[in-house]
Amino acid sequence: MADVGPIDKLYTDAWYRKILEVSQRQSWRKAEFTKTPWKMFLTGVPLEEIIPFLKYLGKGFRLPKAEEWRKLLEYSKELKNLKRELIACLEAFENLPAPPVLFWIEKGLYPLVEEGLLEMIETEKSPSKDEVICIGKAWQGLWPNTFSPESIKIIDFVLLPKAVGFRVVKEV
Amino acid sequence: MSQRILDLKVNLNYTVPVIFVIEAVEEHWQKIYELSNDIISSLLGRVNELYFLGNSRSYPIVLPQDFIEQSPAWFNENKNRVSLLNPVFEEIEKKKFKGMIVVFCSKEPCDLEDWLESEILERTLFVMLSDEDFPLKYNLNYVEGIKGATYILSKIENPPEQAWIEAKGFVPLCYEIKQGGKAEIKFQDGKFLFSIIPEGERLEIHLKVISDDFPVLYLKRRKGQIESNEIKEELPWFKDPTWEEIPEDLKPIVEAGITKSNYKCNQCGEEHSYRVLICPEGGTVLKGIPMNSCVLFTKEKYFALSEWYALPLRHNQRVITRDGDLYEWRNGNWIYLRKVDIYEKVDDEVWALFHRI
């Protein structure tokens, strides 16, 4: 929200500090990308607070649908094999992604679908209050689990906000 | 190797520019406004930009009036933004800003950890607006806002401690410091260093040098990394060395020096060795020729290096200083050869004499 600033009570300093109480921030300059990778991500933001952000990003930006996310999982093995080409491609751009992203690509962990966060998805189902519909598999260190990444889960957001994040897709 | 002679002008402002960064929090705005206003008025022309935490947009301050009139509207645009240093510091780094940064805040910026141990943080002063003791957990420059503008101003200053000019193959030939300190020339590790002890607010020097690379002016301040500053070329500021005619009565003495023979003293009438520069019965034998610095002779003329630090010889492959020290350019370094001997031949048809009375 760099150019417009806070929207009412959303995205203010007080709002962000409340989120940080759940999703502790760690500087990427000091973070251990493989040991506690979840500290690199913003988690614990309720869906209703993500939607204005997606609108701010512009037309076509939204959360992924389950079948799109599963496609990414399907292609992730190929992406891992293409890591050299991917890095070469990214290096051609002036603005490289943040160092953690490059690190994960180099380590063959990108796009963080086999293990990562529980990710909110766009769905027609409406979850009950305090619940969110997610896909993916949380890092074991973040929350021990036996989830299979591709299955849809209904998560109690009040109990487990720090494991719930989101990924943005853009329709083209 | 392309040793060339350059005429240079150094023009540097010792005072540092300042950028303000403000946490747009309503509760403390009045205090920030008052402090900023006082500081901007005191540092006339040095606070040219203002940022708000969390926003990479720069708000220009051309005149103190800009802050007084426009900052309330700028504040409203940014009210309650997340306190992030990243958007501001990244922008400042892009601009290669080397001055001081003053951050007015009531809480620790959320991403302060990202900048710990960074060079930019060494030049950042946090003005704390609340009783929270956040900066104390890190080793930061900070001051409590309650101490007032005068105290904050004393913390903003970042005085220069040392300046120096260097480059590959660099030798200062002559210089004039118009203002800004005293110079000292050092020779170490095959390099000449033109060192300046800063004084006042501006540094202004005219220089004639020999150099392989274009020289750079380095500046070390009390805080932050060493700054490198460009030096500009200028039209020759110094006249070419003026060789004076040797007075007729001294020519036999100089000739004896050149041929390493005796001469008849024009004071006592006795014969002296060419090495005798002061007659036992009189004074200096080369009357009228300055003798406290190195003097170069041809058979007809002389040149005293009193106003020059050094003079190039042998197509700039050698230099001789006013103290009679000879240096030679070998394998990318200046090598000290020796103190010049009496009437030592130093170039084609040029002899040198150094005698301190």
XYZ file of C-alpha atoms in Angstrom, chain A residues 1-6 8 10-17 20 25-30, chain B residues 23 54-55 77-84 86 107-111 113-117:
44
model
C 0.000 0.000 0.000
C 3.038 2.112 -0.555
C 1.416 4.889 -2.533
C -2.000 5.171 -0.903
C -1.233 4.406 2.723
C -3.629 2.864 5.232
C -9.331 3.225 7.400
C -6.525 -1.547 7.760
C -2.807 -1.526 7.015
C -2.067 1.018 9.703
C 0.885 0.760 12.047
C -1.385 -0.473 14.840
C -2.922 -3.076 12.501
C 0.478 -4.366 11.383
C 1.840 -4.576 14.922
C 3.169 -9.236 14.139
C 8.783 -10.996 11.804
C 12.403 -11.873 11.332
C 14.811 -9.910 9.211
C 15.710 -11.836 6.059
C 19.266 -10.611 6.551
C 19.510 -12.713 9.699
C 6.622 8.486 11.920
C 6.659 3.342 5.291
C 6.639 5.612 2.231
C -1.324 11.897 3.581
C 0.789 9.541 5.662
C -1.084 9.360 8.928
C -0.863 5.962 10.667
C 1.315 4.346 8.033
C 3.233 1.261 9.103
C 6.570 2.321 10.585
C 8.954 0.803 8.073
C 12.857 -0.188 4.218
C 8.250 3.170 18.572
C 10.870 0.902 17.123
C 10.356 0.731 13.336
C 9.007 -2.737 12.502
C 11.925 -3.566 10.219
C 16.473 -5.394 12.385
C 16.931 -5.355 8.607
C 19.344 -2.446 8.952
C 21.316 -3.364 12.045
C 25.058 -3.176 11.395
